[in-house]
Coordinates of C-alpha atoms in Angstrom, one line a residue:
Chain A
A1 CA -0.1 -0.1 0.0
Q2 CA 1.0 3.6 -0.6
S3 CA 1.6 6.6 2.2
V4 CA 2.2 10.0 1.8
S5 CA 3.9 12.1 4.0
Q6 CA 3.8 15.8 4.2
H7 CA 6.3 17.1 6.8
N8 CA 5.0 20.9 6.7
H9 CA 1.7 20.8 8.5
H10 CA 1.7 24.8 8.6
V11 CA 3.4 27.2 6.9
I12 CA 3.6 31.4 7.4
L13 CA 5.2 33.3 4.2
S14 CA 4.8 37.0 3.6
E15 CA 3.9 37.9 0.2
A16 CA 6.6 37.8 -2.5
A17 CA 8.3 35.0 -0.7
S18 CA 9.4 31.6 -2.3
L19 CA 7.4 28.6 -1.2
E20 CA 8.5 24.6 -1.2
L21 CA 6.2 22.4 0.1
G22 CA 7.5 18.4 1.1
C23 CA 6.2 15.3 -0.4
N24 CA 7.7 12.0 0.2
Y25 CA 5.7 8.8 -0.9
S26 CA 5.9 5.4 -0.5
Y27 CA 5.5 3.1 -3.1
G28 CA 8.2 0.8 -5.2
G29 CA 6.3 0.6 -8.8
T30 CA 5.3 3.1 -11.0
V31 CA 3.3 6.1 -9.6
N32 CA 0.8 9.2 -10.7
L33 CA 1.7 12.0 -8.1
F34 CA -0.7 14.7 -7.8
W35 CA -0.7 18.0 -5.9
Y36 CA -4.7 19.6 -5.1
V37 CA -5.0 22.9 -3.3
Q38 CA -8.2 23.7 -0.9
Y39 CA -9.0 27.2 -0.7
P40 CA -11.0 28.1 2.5
G41 CA -14.6 26.8 2.2
Q42 CA -13.6 24.9 -1.4
H43 CA -13.4 21.6 -2.5
L44 CA -10.1 20.3 -3.8
Q45 CA -8.8 21.4 -7.2
L46 CA -6.0 20.1 -9.0
L47 CA -3.0 22.0 -9.5
L48 CA -0.9 20.1 -11.3
K49 CA -0.2 16.2 -11.9
Y50 CA 3.3 13.9 -12.9
F51 CA 2.9 10.4 -14.4
S52 CA 5.5 10.2 -16.8
G53 CA 8.0 12.0 -19.1
D54 CA 9.7 15.4 -18.0
P55 CA 10.0 15.2 -13.6
L56 CA 9.9 19.0 -13.7
V57 CA 5.6 19.6 -14.4
K58 CA 4.3 23.1 -14.2
G59 CA 0.6 23.8 -13.0
I60 CA -1.9 26.3 -12.4
K61 CA -1.4 30.0 -11.1
G62 CA 2.4 29.5 -11.2
F63 CA 3.1 26.2 -9.2
E64 CA 5.5 23.9 -10.5
A65 CA 6.4 20.5 -8.7
E66 CA 9.5 18.2 -9.4
F67 CA 9.7 14.3 -9.0
I68 CA 12.6 13.1 -7.8
K69 CA 12.6 9.1 -8.2
S70 CA 15.4 8.2 -5.8
K71 CA 14.3 10.1 -3.3
F72 CA 10.5 9.4 -3.3
S73 CA 9.6 13.3 -3.4
F74 CA 7.5 15.2 -5.3
N75 CA 7.8 18.5 -3.9
L76 CA 5.8 21.6 -5.1
R77 CA 7.3 25.3 -5.4
K78 CA 6.2 28.6 -6.2
P79 CA 8.9 31.5 -6.9
S80 CA 6.8 34.1 -5.7
V81 CA 3.5 33.4 -3.3
Q82 CA 0.6 35.9 -3.3
W83 CA -2.1 36.1 -0.6
S84 CA -4.1 34.4 -2.3
D85 CA -2.4 31.4 -2.4
T86 CA -3.5 31.0 1.1
A87 CA -5.1 27.8 1.4
E88 CA -4.0 24.1 2.2
Y89 CA -2.5 22.1 -0.1
F90 CA -2.6 17.7 -0.3
C91 CA -0.4 15.8 -2.3
A92 CA -1.5 12.7 -3.5
V93 CA -0.3 9.5 -5.3
N94 CA -1.6 6.3 -6.7
A95 CA 0.2 3.4 -8.4
G96 CA 0.5 3.3 -12.0
D97 CA 0.7 -0.2 -12.3
T98 CA -2.4 -2.0 -10.9
G99 CA -5.8 -1.3 -11.5
R100 CA -6.7 1.3 -8.6
R101 CA -7.5 4.9 -9.5
A102 CA -8.0 5.9 -5.8
L103 CA -5.5 8.3 -4.4
T104 CA -3.9 8.2 -1.1
F105 CA -3.9 11.5 0.5
G106 CA -0.8 13.5 2.5
S107 CA -2.2 15.0 6.1
G108 CA -1.8 18.5 4.1
T109 CA -0.2 21.6 4.8
R110 CA -2.0 24.6 5.6
L111 CA -0.5 28.0 3.8
Q112 CA -1.3 31.3 5.3
V113 CA 0.3 34.3 3.4
Q114 CA 0.3 37.5 5.0
P115 CA 0.2 40.7 2.5
Chain B
N1 CA -21.9 21.4 -16.9
A2 CA -22.3 20.9 -13.0
G3 CA -19.4 18.8 -12.5
V4 CA -19.3 17.1 -8.9
T5 CA -22.7 17.7 -7.1
Q6 CA -23.4 16.5 -3.5
T7 CA -26.3 16.9 -1.4
P8 CA -26.9 18.0 1.3
K9 CA -24.1 20.8 2.5
F10 CA -24.8 20.3 5.9
R11 CA -26.1 17.7 8.6
V12 CA -26.8 17.4 11.8
L13 CA -27.6 14.2 13.2
K14 CA -28.0 12.5 16.3
T15 CA -26.2 9.4 17.6
G16 CA -28.3 6.3 15.8
Q17 CA -29.5 7.8 13.5
S18 CA -29.2 6.7 9.4
M19 CA -29.0 8.9 6.4
T20 CA -28.0 9.0 3.0
L21 CA -25.5 11.3 1.1
L22 CA -26.2 11.8 -2.2
C23 CA -23.2 12.3 -5.0
A24 CA -24.5 13.0 -8.8
Q25 CA -21.6 13.8 -11.3
D26 CA -22.6 14.6 -15.1
M27 CA -19.1 13.6 -16.8
N28 CA -19.9 10.7 -17.5
H29 CA -17.1 9.1 -15.3
E30 CA -16.9 5.5 -14.5
Y31 CA -15.1 5.8 -11.1
M32 CA -16.7 7.5 -8.0
Y33 CA -14.9 7.8 -4.6
W34 CA -16.4 8.8 -0.9
Y35 CA -13.4 10.5 1.3
R36 CA -14.0 11.8 5.2
Q37 CA -11.6 14.5 5.9
D38 CA -10.5 15.2 9.2
P39 CA -8.1 17.7 10.6
G40 CA -4.8 17.0 9.9
M41 CA -5.4 13.7 8.5
G42 CA -6.0 14.6 4.8
L43 CA -8.3 12.8 3.0
R44 CA -9.2 9.3 3.7
L45 CA -10.9 7.1 1.1
I46 CA -14.2 5.3 2.6
H47 CA -15.5 3.1 -0.7
Y48 CA -15.6 3.7 -4.1
S49 CA -16.9 2.2 -7.4
V50 CA -15.2 1.3 -10.5
G51 CA -18.7 1.4 -12.1
E52 CA -22.6 0.9 -12.2
G53 CA -23.5 -1.9 -10.0
T54 CA -19.6 -2.5 -8.3
T55 CA -18.5 -0.8 -5.4
A56 CA -15.1 -1.5 -3.1
K57 CA -14.0 -0.8 0.0
G58 CA -11.4 2.0 1.1
E59 CA -9.5 2.4 3.8
V60 CA -11.9 3.2 6.4
P61 CA -15.1 1.8 5.6
D62 CA -16.6 0.5 8.9
G63 CA -19.8 1.8 9.7
Y64 CA -20.5 3.0 5.8
N65 CA -22.1 1.4 3.2
V66 CA -22.6 2.5 -0.3
S67 CA -24.3 1.5 -3.7
R68 CA -24.3 2.7 -7.3
L69 CA -27.2 1.8 -8.8
K70 CA -26.7 4.6 -11.4
K71 CA -23.7 5.3 -13.2
Q72 CA -23.7 8.9 -12.1
N73 CA -25.0 9.0 -8.6
F74 CA -22.7 7.0 -5.8
L75 CA -24.9 6.9 -2.7
L76 CA -23.2 7.2 0.9
G77 CA -25.3 5.5 4.1
L78 CA -24.9 5.7 7.5
E79 CA -27.0 3.3 9.1
S80 CA -26.3 4.1 13.0
A81 CA -24.2 7.3 12.9
A82 CA -22.0 7.7 15.8
P83 CA -20.0 10.7 17.4
S84 CA -16.8 9.4 15.4
Q85 CA -18.1 9.8 11.9
T86 CA -18.6 13.7 12.3
S87 CA -16.3 14.8 9.2
V88 CA -16.3 16.3 6.2
Y89 CA -17.4 14.4 3.2
F90 CA -16.2 14.7 -0.3
C91 CA -17.1 12.7 -3.4
A92 CA -14.9 12.5 -6.4
S93 CA -15.4 11.1 -9.7
S94 CA -12.7 10.1 -12.4
Y95 CA -12.0 9.1 -16.2
S96 CA -11.2 5.6 -15.9
G97 CA -8.8 6.4 -19.0
G98 CA -4.8 5.6 -18.8
Q99 CA -3.5 4.1 -15.7
G100 CA -4.5 6.1 -13.2
N101 CA -3.2 9.1 -14.5
Q102 CA -6.5 11.0 -14.8
P103 CA -7.5 14.0 -12.0
Q104 CA -10.4 13.1 -10.0
H105 CA -13.0 16.0 -9.6
F106 CA -14.4 16.9 -6.4
G107 CA -17.6 18.0 -5.1
D108 CA -18.0 20.6 -2.5
G109 CA -18.6 18.5 0.6
T110 CA -20.9 17.6 2.7
R111 CA -20.3 18.9 6.2
L112 CA -21.7 16.0 8.8
S113 CA -22.0 16.5 12.7
I114 CA -23.4 13.7 14.9
L115 CA -24.3 14.4 18.2

């Protein structure tokens, strides 16, 4: 079974600061990796995903993530955060080499951006 | 398109009462999922379905039942509600293509309180 660890539970940044949120997973086979964002009071929305090809993937709103297979990591980055990025961020994984589509989520990282 | 619609949005129950949460999607997705979201624990999979008439258990299925009589609907039932089931419940759906790399689309959630 897969598991996902997000070590940063709560991050506070000032506007224009750079962001990196950590995500590590445990699974030895092929994986599909996702970052979702949940703005206050809203449902989860997809930020970006990786399943093959270039390990550096770009998503919406200036976010990007890098898949490092040797480190079992898929960290989320943004060069300059805005107040509107205040939200909760979830890393998720499923096994690409099985028929299972259901996601295993990390516990989430709450990002607070101060103006 | 409405996407994924959950009803109701809020509900308060007494211990021992029963209720059904409805999820409807209009994207013709084969896969549907029910998750619960608890503080500090991310989203955990309760049950899922890979097609009409089929259901399967997820990580935390105890105390819940599901049915998928129609492709567009996925019902989550609580037969005898317990305070431990106080949570926010999210339904999601996804296309079956690829090897699980299709993103899941989420509903707005149902906030359920059990007294």
